[in-house]
Tab-separated table of C-alpha atoms and ligand atoms in Angstrom:
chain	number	residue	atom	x	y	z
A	1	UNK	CA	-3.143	-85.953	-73.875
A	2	UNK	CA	0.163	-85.129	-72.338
A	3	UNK	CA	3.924	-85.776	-73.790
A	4	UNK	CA	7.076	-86.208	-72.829
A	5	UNK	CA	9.339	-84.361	-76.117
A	6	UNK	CA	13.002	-85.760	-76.895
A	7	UNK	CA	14.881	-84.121	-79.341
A	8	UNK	CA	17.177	-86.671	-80.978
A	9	UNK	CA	15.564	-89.593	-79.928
A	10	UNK	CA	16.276	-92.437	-82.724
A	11	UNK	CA	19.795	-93.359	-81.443
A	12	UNK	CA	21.998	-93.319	-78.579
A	13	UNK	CA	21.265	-91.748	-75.068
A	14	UNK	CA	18.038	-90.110	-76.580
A	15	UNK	CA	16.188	-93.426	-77.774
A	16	UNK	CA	17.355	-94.802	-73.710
A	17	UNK	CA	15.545	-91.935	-72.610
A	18	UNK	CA	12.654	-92.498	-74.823
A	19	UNK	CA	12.151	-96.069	-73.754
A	20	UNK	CA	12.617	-95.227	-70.138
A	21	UNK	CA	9.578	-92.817	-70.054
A	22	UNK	CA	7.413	-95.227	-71.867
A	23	UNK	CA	8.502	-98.138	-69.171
A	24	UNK	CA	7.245	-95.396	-66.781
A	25	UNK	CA	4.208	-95.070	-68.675
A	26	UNK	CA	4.804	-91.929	-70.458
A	27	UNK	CA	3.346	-90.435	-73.745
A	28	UNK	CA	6.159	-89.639	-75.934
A	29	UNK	CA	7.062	-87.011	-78.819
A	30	UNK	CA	10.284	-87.888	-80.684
A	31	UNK	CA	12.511	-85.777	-82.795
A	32	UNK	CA	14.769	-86.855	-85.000
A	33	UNK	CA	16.580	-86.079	-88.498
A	34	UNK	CA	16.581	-89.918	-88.826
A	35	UNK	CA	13.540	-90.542	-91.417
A	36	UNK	CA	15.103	-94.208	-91.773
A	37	UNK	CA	14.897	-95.497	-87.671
A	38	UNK	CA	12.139	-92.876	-86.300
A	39	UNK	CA	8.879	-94.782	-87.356
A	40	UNK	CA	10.470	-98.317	-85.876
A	41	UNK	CA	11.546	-96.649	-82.858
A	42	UNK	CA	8.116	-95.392	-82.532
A	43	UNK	CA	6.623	-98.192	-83.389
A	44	UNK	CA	8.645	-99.809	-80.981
A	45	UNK	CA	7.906	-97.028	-78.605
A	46	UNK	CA	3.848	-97.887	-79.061
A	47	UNK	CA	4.414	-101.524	-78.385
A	48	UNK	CA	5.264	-100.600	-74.673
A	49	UNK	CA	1.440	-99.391	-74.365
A	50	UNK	CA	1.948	-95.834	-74.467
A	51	UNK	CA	1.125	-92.505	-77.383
A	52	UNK	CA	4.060	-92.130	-79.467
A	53	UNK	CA	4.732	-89.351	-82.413
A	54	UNK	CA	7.565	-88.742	-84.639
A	55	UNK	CA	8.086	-85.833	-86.719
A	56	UNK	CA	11.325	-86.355	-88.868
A	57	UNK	CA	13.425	-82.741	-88.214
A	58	UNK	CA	17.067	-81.399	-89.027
A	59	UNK	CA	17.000	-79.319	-85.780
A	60	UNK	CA	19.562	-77.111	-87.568
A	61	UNK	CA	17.291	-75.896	-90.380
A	62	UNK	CA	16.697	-71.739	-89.265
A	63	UNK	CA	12.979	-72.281	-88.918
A	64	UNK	CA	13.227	-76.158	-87.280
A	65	UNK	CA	12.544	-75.092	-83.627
A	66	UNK	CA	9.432	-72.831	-85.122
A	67	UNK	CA	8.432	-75.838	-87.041
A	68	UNK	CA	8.727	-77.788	-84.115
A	69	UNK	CA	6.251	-75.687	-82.061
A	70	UNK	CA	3.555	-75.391	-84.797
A	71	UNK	CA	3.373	-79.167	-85.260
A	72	UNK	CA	2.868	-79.109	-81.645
A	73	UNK	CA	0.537	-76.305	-81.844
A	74	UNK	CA	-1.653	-78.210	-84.799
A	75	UNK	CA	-2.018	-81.034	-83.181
A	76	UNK	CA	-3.098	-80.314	-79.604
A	77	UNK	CA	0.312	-82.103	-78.036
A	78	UNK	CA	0.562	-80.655	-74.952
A	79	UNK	CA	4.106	-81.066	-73.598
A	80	UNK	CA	4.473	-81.317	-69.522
A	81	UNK	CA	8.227	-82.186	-69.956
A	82	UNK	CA	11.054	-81.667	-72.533
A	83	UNK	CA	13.731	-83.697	-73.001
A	84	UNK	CA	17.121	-81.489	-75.039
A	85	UNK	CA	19.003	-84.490	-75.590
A	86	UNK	CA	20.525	-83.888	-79.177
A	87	UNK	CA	23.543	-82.669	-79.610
A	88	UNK	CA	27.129	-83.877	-81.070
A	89	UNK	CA	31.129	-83.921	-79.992
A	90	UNK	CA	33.948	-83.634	-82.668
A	91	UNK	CA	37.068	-83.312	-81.493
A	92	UNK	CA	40.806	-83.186	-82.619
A	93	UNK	CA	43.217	-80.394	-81.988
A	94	UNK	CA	41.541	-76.278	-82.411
A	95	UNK	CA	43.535	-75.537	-85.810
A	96	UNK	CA	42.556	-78.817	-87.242
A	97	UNK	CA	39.000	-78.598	-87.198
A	98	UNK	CA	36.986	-77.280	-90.038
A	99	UNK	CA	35.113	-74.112	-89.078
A	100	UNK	CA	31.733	-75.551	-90.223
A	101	UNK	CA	32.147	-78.435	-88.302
A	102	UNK	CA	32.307	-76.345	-84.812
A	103	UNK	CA	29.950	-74.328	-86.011
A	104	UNK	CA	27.492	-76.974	-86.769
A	105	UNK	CA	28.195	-78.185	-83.070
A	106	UNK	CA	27.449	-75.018	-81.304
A	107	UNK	CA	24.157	-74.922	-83.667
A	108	UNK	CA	23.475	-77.967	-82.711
A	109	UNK	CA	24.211	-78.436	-78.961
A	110	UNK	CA	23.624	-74.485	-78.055
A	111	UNK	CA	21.174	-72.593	-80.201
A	112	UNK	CA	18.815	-75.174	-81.217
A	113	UNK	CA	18.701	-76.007	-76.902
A	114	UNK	CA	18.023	-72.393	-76.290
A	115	UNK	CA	15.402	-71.750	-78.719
A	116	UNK	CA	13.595	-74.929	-78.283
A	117	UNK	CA	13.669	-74.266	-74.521
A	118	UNK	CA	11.791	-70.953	-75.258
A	119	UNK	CA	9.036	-71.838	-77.529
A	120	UNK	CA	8.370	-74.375	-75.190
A	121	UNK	CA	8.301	-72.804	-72.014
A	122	UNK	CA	4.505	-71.453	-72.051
A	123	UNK	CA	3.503	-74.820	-72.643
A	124	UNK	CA	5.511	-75.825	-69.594
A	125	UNK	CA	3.896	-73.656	-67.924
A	126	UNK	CA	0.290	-74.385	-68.496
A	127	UNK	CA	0.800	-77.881	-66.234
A	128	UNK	CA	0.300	-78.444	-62.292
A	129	UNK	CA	4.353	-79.975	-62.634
A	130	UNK	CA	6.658	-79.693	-65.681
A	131	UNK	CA	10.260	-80.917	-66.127
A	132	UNK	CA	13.212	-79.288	-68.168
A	133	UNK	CA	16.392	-82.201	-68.683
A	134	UNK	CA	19.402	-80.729	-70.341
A	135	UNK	CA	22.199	-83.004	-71.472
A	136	UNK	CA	25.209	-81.831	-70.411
A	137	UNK	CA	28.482	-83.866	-70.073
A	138	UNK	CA	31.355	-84.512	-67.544
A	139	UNK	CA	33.258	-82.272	-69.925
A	140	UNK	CA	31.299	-79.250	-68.847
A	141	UNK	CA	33.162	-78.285	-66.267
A	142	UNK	CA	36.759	-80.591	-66.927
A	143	UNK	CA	37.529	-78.402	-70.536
A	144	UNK	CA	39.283	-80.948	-72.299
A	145	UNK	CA	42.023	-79.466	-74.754
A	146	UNK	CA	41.324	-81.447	-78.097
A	147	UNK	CA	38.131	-81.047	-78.293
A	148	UNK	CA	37.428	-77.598	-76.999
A	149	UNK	CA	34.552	-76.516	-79.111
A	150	UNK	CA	32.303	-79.232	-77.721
A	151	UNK	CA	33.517	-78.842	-74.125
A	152	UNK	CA	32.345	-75.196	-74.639
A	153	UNK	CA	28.862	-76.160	-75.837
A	154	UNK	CA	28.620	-78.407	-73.023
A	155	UNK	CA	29.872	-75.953	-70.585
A	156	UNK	CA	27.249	-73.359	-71.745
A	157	UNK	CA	24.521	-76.089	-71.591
A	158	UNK	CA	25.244	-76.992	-67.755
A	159	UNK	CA	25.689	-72.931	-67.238
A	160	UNK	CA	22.547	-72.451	-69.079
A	161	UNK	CA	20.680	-75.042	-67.246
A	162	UNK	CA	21.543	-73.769	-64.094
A	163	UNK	CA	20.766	-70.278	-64.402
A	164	UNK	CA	16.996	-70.828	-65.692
A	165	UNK	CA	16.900	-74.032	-62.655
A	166	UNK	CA	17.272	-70.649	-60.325
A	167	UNK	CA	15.073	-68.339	-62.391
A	168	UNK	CA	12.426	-71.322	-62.290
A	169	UNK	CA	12.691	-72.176	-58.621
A	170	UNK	CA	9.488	-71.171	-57.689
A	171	UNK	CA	7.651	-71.749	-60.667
A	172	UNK	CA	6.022	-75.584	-61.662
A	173	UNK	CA	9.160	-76.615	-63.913
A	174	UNK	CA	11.434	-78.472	-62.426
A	175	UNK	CA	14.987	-77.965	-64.126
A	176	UNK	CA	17.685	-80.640	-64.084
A	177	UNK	CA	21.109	-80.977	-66.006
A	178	UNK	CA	22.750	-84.460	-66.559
A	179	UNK	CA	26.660	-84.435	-66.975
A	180	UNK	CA	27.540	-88.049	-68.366
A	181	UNK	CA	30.764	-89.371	-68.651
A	182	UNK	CA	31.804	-91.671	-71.378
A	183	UNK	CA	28.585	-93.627	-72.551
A	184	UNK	CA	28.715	-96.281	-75.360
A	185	UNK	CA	26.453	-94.656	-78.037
A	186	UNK	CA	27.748	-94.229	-81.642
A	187	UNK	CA	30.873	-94.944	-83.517
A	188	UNK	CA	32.369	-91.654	-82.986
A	189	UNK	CA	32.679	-92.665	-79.236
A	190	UNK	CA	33.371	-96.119	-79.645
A	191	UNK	CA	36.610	-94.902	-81.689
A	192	UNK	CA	37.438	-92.174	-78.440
A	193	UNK	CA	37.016	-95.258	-76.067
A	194	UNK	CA	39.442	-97.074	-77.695
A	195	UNK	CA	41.997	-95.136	-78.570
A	196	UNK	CA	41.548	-94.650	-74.541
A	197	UNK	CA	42.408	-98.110	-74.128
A	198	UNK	CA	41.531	-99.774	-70.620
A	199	UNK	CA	41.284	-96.609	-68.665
A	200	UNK	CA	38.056	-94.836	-70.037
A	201	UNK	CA	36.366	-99.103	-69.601
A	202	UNK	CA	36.086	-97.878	-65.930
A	203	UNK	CA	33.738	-94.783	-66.497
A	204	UNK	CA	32.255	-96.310	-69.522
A	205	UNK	CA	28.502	-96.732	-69.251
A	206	UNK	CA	25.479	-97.823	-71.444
A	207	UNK	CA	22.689	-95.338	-72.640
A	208	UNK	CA	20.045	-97.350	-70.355
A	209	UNK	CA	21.899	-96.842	-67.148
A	210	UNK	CA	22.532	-93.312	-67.756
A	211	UNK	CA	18.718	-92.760	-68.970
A	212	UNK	CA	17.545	-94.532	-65.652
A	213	UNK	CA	19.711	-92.505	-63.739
A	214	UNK	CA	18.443	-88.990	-65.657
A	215	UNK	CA	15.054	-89.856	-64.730
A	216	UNK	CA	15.333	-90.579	-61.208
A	217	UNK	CA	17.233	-87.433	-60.490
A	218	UNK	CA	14.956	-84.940	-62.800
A	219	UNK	CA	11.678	-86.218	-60.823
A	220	UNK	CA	13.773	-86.038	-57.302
A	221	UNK	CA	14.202	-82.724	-58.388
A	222	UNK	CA	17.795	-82.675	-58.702
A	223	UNK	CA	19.596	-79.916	-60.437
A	224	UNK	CA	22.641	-81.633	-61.383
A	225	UNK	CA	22.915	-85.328	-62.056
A	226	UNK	CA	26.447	-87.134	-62.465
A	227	UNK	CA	25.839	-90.461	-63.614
A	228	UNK	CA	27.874	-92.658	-62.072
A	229	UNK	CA	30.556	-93.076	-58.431
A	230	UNK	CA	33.384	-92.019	-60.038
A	231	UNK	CA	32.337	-89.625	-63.232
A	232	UNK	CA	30.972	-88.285	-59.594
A	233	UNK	CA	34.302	-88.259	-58.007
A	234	UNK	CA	36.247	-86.939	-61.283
A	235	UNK	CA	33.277	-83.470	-61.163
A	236	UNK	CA	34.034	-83.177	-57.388
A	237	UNK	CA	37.658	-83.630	-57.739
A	238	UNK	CA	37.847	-81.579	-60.558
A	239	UNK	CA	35.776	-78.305	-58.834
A	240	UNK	CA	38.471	-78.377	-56.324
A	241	UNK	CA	41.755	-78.928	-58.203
A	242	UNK	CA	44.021	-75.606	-58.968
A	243	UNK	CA	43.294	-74.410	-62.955
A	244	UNK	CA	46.576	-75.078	-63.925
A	245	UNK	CA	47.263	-78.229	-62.357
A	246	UNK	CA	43.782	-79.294	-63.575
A	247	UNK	CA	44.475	-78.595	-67.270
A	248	UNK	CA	47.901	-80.018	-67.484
A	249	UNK	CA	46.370	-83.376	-66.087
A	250	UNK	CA	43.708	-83.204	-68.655
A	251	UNK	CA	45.972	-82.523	-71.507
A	252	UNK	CA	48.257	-85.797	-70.318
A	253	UNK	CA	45.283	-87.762	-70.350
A	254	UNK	CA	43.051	-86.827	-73.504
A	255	UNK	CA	46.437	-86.349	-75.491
A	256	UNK	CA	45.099	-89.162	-77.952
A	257	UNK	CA	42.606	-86.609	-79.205
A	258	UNK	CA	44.699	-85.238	-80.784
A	259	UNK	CA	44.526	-87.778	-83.658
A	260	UNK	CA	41.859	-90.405	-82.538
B	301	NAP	N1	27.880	-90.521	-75.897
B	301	NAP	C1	28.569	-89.937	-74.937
B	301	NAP	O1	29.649	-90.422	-74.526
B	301	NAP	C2	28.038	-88.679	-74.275
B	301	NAP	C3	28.630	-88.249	-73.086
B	301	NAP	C4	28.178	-87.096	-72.487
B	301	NAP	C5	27.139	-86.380	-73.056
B	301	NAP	N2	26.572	-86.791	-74.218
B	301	NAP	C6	25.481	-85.993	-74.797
B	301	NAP	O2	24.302	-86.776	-74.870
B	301	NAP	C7	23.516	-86.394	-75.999
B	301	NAP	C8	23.202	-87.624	-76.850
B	301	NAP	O3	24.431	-88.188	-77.257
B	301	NAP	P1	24.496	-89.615	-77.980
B	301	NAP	O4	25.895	-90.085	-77.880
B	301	NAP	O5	23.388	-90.481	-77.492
B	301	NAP	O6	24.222	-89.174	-79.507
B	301	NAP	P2	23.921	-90.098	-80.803
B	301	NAP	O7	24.065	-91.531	-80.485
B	301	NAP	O8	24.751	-89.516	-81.906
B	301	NAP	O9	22.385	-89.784	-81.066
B	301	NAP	C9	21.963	-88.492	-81.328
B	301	NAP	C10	20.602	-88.518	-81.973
B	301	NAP	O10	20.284	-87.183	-82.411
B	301	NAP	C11	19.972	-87.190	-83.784
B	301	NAP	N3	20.419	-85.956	-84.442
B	301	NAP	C12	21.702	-85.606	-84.738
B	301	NAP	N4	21.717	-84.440	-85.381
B	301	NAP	C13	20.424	-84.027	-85.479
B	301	NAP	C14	19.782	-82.909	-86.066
B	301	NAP	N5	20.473	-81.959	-86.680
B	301	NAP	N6	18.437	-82.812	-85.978
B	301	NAP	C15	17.701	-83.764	-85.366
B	301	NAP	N7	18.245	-84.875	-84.812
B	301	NAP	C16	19.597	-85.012	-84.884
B	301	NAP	C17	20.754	-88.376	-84.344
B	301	NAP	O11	20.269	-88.773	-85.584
B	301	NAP	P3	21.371	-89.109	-86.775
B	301	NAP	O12	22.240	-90.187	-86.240
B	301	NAP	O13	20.552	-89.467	-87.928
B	301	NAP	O14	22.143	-87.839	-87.032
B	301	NAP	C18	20.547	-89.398	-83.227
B	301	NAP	O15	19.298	-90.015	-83.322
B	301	NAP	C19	24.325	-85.324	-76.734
B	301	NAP	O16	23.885	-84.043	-76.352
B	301	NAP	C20	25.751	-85.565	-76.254
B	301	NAP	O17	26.553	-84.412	-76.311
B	301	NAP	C21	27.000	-87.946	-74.834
């Protein structure tokens, strides 16, 4: 039996992802430190006529991606795609943030991603066609002041993804990075949006539509995937705008960050 694994898949973008696959009739392994929401969501999952697994997981714990691989291992789930959705943003201004909060993030977003990418990829490898979707953000490559830690895990993600996308190009996995813009997930974002006020309702999107739009550019085979016309405009613009002038414009806009 063949999976589809999503790592932090109970909430959010991850759990859009999650149902997605199944709608496309996709066996699914889901991560999450959740113990409360994972069985429901896989229950939920199984409803939609597909295999679904849970293992309950602090990805942070040192030996969680090793864990990870030897529940795999010990139960015959092979795994013909991954999905390294988890990840978290925490902003406010450099000197205000507690050092074990960034730290956390870059755990989080960077290592975990890494090593859970590399215990996997011999699995990958044993299929006829295997997929690799990183989640990225818009923020990887528009380094917004106020919450520079996360743009920085972000950035490395969409760096990351590319550079193994190239190393891969010839092989049978098939590597894709998605750079969303502002998507209505948790509280922490809801708070962002609307200290934002009207301006971030334009680029605003819902986890479905950005899952829907994941998945149709990972099986196209597309390395990079900007959800959305103008989070698409705003990556273009933003590749071609002079550093300085870019960063000022950044600062003006995310200045609420600095508090909200
Ligand atoms: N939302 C946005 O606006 C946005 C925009 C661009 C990119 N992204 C990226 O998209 C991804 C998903 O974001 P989201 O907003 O959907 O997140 P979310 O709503 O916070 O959901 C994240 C999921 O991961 C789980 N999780 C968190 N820490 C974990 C850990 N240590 N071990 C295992 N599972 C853990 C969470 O469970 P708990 O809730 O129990 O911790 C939750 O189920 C992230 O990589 C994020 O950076 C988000």
């Amino acid at each position: 039996m063949v999976y589809t694994l999503i790592t932090g898949a109970c909430k959010g973008i991850g759990k859009a992802i999650a149902e997605n696959c199944a709608a496309r009739g996709l066996n699914l392994l889901l991560v999450s430190n959740d113990s409360a929401c994972l069985p429901s969501v896989c229950e939920a999952i199984r409803g939609k006529g597909v295999k679904c697994e849970g293992l309950v997981l602090d990805l942070t714990e040192p030996t969680a991606p090793a864990t990870l691989q030897r529940w795999m291992l010990e139960n015959n789930f092979e795994v013909n795609m991954l999905v390294n959705n988890v990840g978290i943003g925490k902003g406010g201004t450099f000197a205000s943030m507690e050092m074990a909060d960034m730290q956390y993030m870059m755990k989080l977003n960077n290592n975990v991603l890494v090593e859970v990418t590399y215990r996997l990829l011999p699995e990958l490898k044993k299929h006829q066609k295997s997929y690799i979707l990183n989640l990225s953000s818009l923020e990887a490559t528009l380094p917004l002041p106020y919450k520079a830690v996360y743009t920085a895990t972000k950035n490395f993600v969409y760096a990351f993804s590319l550079a193994i996308a190239e190393e891969l190009k010839f092989s049978n996995i098939s590597v894709s990075v998605v750079c969303p813009g502002p998507v209505l997930t948790n509280a922490e974002g809801l708070k962002r949006m609307t200290a934002h006020g009207g301006r971030s309702k334009i680029l605003m999107m819902y986890p479905a539509q950005v899952a829907e739009i994941a998945l149709e550019g990972l099986f196209r085979g597309k390395r990079v995937i900007v959800p959305g016309f103008l989070n698409a405009l705003f990556f273009k613009i933003g590749s071609i705008l002079p550093v300085n002038v870019k960063m000022s414009l950044l600062e003006k806009l995310f200045r609420v960050y600095k508090t909200a």
